[in-house]
Short mmCIF file of C-alpha atoms and ligand atoms in Angstrom, two decimals:
data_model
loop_
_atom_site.label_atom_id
_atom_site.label_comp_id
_atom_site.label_asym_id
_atom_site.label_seq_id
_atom_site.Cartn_x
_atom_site.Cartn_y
_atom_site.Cartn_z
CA UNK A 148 214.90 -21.66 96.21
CA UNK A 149 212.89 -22.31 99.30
CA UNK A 150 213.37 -19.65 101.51
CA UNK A 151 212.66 -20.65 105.46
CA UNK A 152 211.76 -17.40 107.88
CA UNK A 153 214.20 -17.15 110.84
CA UNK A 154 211.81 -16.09 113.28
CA UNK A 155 209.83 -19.77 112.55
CA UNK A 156 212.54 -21.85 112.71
CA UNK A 157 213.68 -20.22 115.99
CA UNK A 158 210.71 -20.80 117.60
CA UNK A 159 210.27 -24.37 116.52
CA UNK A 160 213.49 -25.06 117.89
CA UNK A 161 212.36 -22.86 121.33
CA UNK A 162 209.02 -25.08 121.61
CA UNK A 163 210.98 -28.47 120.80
CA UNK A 164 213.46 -27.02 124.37
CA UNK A 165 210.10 -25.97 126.05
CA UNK A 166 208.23 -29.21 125.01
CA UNK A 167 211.96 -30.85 126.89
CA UNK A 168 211.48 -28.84 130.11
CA UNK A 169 208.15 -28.60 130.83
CA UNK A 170 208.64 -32.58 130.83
CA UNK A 171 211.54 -32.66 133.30
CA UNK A 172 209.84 -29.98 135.66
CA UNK A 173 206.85 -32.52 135.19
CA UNK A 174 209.11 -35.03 135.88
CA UNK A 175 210.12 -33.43 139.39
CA UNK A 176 207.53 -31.63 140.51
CA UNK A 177 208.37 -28.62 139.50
CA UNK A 178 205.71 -25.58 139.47
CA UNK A 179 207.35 -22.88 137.19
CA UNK A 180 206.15 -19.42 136.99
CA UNK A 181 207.05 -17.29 133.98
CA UNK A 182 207.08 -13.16 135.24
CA UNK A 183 206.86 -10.67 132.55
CA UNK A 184 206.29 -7.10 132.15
CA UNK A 185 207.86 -4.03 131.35
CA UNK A 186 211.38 -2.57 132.64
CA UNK A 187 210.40 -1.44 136.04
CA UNK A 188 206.83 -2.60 136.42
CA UNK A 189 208.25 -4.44 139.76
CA UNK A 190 208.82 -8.06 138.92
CA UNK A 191 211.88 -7.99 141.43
CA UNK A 192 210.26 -6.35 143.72
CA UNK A 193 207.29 -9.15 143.96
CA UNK A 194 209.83 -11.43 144.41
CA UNK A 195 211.66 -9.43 147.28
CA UNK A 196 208.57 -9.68 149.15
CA UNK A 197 207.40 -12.96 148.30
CA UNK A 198 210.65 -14.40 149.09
CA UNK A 199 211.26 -12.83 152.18
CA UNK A 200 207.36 -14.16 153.27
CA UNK A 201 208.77 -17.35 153.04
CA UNK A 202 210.11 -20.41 155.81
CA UNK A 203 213.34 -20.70 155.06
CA UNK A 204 212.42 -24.36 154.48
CA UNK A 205 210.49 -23.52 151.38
CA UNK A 206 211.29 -25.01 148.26
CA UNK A 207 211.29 -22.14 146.06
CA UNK A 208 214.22 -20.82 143.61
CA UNK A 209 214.54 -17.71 141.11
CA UNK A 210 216.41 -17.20 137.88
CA UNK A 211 216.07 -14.13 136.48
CA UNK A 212 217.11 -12.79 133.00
CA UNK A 213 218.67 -9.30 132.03
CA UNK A 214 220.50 -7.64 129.05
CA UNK A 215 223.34 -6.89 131.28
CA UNK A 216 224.10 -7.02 135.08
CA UNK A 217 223.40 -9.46 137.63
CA UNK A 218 221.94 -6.42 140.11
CA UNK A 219 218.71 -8.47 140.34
CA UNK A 220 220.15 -11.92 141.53
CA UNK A 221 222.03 -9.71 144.14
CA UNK A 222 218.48 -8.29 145.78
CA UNK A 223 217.39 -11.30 145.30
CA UNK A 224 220.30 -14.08 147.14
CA UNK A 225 219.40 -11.79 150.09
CA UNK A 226 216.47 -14.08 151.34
CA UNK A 227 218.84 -17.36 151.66
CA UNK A 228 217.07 -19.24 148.54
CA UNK A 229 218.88 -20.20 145.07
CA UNK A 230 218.93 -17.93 142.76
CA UNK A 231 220.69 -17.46 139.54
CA UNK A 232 220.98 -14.32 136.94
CA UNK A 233 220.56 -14.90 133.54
CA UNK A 234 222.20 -12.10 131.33
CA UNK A 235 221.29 -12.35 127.51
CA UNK A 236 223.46 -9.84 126.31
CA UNK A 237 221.48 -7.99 123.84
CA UNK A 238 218.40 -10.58 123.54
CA UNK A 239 214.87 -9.03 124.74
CA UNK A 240 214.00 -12.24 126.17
CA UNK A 241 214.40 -15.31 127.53
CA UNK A 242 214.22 -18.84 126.06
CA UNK A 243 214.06 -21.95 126.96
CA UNK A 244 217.76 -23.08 126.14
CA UNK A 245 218.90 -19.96 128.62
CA UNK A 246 216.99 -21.46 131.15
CA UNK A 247 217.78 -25.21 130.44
CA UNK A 248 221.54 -23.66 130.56
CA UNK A 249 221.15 -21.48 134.14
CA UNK A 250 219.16 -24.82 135.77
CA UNK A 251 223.07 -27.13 135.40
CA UNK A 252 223.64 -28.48 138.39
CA UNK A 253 220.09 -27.71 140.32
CA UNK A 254 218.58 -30.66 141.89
CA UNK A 255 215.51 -30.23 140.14
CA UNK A 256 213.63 -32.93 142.38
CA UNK A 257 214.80 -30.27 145.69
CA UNK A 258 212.63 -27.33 143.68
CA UNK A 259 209.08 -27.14 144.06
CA UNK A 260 208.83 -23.64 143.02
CA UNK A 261 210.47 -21.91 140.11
CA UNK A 262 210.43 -18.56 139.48
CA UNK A 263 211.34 -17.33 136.63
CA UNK A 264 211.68 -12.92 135.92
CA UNK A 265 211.94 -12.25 132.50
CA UNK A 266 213.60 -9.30 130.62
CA UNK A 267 211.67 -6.39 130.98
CA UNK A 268 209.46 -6.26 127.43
CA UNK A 269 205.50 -6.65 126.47
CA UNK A 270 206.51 -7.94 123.22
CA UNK A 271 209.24 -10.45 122.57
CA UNK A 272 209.26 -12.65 126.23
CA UNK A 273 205.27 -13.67 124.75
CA UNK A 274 206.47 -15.60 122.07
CA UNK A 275 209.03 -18.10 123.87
CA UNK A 276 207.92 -20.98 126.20
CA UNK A 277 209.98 -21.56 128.79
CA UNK A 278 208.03 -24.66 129.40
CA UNK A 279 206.64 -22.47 132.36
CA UNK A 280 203.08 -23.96 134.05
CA UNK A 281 201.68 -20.01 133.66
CA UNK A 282 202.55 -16.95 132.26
CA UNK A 283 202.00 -13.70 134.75
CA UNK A 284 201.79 -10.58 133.42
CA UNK A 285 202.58 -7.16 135.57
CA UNK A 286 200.85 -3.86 135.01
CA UNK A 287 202.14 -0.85 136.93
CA UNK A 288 199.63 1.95 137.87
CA UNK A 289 202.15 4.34 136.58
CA UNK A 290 201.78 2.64 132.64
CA UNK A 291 198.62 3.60 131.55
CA UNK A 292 195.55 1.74 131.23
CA UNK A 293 195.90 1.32 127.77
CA UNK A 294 198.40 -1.10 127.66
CA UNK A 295 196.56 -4.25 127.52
CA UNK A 296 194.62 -2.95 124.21
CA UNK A 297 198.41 -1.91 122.93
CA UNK A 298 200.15 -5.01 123.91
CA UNK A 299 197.39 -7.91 123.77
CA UNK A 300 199.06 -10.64 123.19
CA UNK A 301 200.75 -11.29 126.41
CA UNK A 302 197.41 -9.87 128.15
CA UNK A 303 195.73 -12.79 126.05
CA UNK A 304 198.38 -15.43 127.28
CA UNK A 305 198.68 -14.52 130.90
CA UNK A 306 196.56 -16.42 133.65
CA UNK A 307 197.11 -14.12 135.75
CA UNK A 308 197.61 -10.25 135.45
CA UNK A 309 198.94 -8.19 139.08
CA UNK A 310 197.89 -4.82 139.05
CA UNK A 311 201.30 -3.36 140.46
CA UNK A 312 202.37 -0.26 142.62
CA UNK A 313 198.85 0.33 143.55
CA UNK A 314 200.32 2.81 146.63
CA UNK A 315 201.01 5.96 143.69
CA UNK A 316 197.53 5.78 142.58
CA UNK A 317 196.44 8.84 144.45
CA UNK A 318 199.26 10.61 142.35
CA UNK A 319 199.05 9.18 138.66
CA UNK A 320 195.36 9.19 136.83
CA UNK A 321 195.53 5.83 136.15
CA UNK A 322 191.85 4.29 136.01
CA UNK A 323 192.12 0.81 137.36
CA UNK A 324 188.36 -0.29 136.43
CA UNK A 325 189.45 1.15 132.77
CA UNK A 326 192.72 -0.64 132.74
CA UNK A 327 190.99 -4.03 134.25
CA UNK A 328 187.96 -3.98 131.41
CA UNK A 329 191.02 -3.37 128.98
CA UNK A 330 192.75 -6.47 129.81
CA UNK A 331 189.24 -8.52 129.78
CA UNK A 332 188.84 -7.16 126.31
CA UNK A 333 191.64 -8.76 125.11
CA UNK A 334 191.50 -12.27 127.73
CA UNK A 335 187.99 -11.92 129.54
CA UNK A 336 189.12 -15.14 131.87
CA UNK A 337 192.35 -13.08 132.99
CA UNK A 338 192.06 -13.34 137.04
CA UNK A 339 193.11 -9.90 138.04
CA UNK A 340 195.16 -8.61 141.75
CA UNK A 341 196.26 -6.03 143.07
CA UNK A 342 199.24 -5.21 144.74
CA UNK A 343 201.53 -2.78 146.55
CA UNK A 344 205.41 -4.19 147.37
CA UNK A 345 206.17 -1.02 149.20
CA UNK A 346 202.66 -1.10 151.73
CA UNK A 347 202.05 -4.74 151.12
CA UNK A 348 198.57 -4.14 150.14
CA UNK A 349 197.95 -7.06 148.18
CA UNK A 350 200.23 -9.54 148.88
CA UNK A 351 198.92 -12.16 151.11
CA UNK A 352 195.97 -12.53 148.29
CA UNK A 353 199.23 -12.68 145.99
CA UNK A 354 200.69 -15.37 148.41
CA UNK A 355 197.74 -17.60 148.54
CA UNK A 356 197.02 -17.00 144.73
CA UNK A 357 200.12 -19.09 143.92
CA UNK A 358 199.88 -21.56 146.83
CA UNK A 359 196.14 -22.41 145.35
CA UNK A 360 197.67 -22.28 141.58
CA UNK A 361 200.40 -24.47 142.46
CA UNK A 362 198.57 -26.79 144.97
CA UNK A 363 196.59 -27.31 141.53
CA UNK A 364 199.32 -27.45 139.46
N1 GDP B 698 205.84 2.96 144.89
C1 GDP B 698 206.16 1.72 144.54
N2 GDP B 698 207.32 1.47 143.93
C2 GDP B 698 207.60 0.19 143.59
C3 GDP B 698 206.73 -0.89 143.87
N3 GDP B 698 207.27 -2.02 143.39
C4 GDP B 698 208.45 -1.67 142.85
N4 GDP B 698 208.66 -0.34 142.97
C5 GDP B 698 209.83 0.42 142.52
O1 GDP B 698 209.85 0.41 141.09
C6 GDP B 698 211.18 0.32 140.62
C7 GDP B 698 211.35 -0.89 139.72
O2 GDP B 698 211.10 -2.07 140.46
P1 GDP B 698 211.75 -3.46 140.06
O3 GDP B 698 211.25 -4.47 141.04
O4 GDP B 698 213.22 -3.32 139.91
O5 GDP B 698 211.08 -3.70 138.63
P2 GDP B 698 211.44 -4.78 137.49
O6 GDP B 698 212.28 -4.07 136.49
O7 GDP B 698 210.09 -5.17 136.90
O8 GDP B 698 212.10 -5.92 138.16
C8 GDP B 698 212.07 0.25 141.86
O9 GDP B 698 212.55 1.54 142.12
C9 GDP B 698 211.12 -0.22 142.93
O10 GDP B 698 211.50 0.20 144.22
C10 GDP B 698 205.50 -0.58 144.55
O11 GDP B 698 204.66 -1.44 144.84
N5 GDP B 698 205.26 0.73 144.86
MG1 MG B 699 213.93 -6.87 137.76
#
């Protein structure tokens, strides 16, 4: 008997939903930006400040994926622009069916920009395309600058990796050259920023980071 492994045929069905929506947000114009990190690292948070930053004519939505509650989508609706929670009950990530699923009934061709939080994990959110232009990993200075030697595969896929919460680094030894060289160990073209959401240090290189990225799609 020919025994097929789960995990493989999972994923070949995820990429065959990716390959689909990568397509239609080709199709529309649509720049999609996939955010992962850890529980806490402050993906919400980014997108509290980015949002807010924003005309209110901007083009931009957010779904964002949880276990359980739809908290985020709530900090989140406060800045006028869609925005849908995605709650996987149980799952450690997102995948591209979830997000073909939470996208019913969005005028795709009224989105320019998509962004897209996953569930708080290193590990599982790396393996599933969400048919997402670039993966963007966050660090927080209060992780340790290990992390990208521990966790390398979604320091190898990310384009882009935001060196969060940089405001507590007079209070945590975190080494931020350390962690940096760490995450060029394991992707040495990784573009690297850094960023505070609570002083803001950071964030207009943030802003014009994704402008330029998008601008080039
Ligand atoms: N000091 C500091 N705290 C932050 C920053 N960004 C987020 N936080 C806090 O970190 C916690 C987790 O942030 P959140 O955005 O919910 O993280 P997420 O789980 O990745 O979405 C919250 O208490 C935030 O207020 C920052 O730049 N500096
Ligand atoms: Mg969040």
């Amino acid at each position: 008997m020919t025994r097929v492994p789960m995990e493989g045929k999972v994923l070949n069905e995820n990429d065959r939903a990716a390959a689909e929506l990568r397509a239609e947000f080709a199709r529309h114009g649509v720049f999609a930006v996939n955010l992962i990190s850890s529980p806490g690292s402050g993906k919400t948070a980014l997108l509290e400040r980015t949002l807010e930053s924003y005309d209110a004519g901007r083009r931009v939505a957010v779904l964002t994926g949880d276990i359980q509650t739809d908290a985020d989508a709530a900090r989140l609706a406060r800045y006028g622009f869609p925005v849908r929670q995605i709650t996987t009950a149980g799952a450690c990530h997102l995948d591209a069916r979830m997000i073909r699923r939470a996208l019913d009934g969005w005028e795709l061709a009224q989105i320019d920009l998509l962004f897209i939080e996953n569930v708080g994990n290193l590990v599982c959110p790396t393996s599933y395309d969400l048919g997402e232009a670039c993966k963007i990993v966050l660090l927080s200075v209060t992780e340790g600058e290990e992390k990208p030697l521990k966790y390398p595969g979604i320091f190898f896929k990310s384009e882009l990796m935001l060196l969060t919460k940089i405001d507590l680094l007079p209070y945590v030894p975190f080494n931020i050259d350390v962690a940096e060289a760490n995450a060029r160990t394991i992707h040495p073209e990784i573009q690297i920023a850094r960023l505070s959401c609570t002083t803001k240090q950071g964030l207009d290189e943030w802003l014009r980071w994704i402008d330029a990225r998008k601008g080039g799609q």
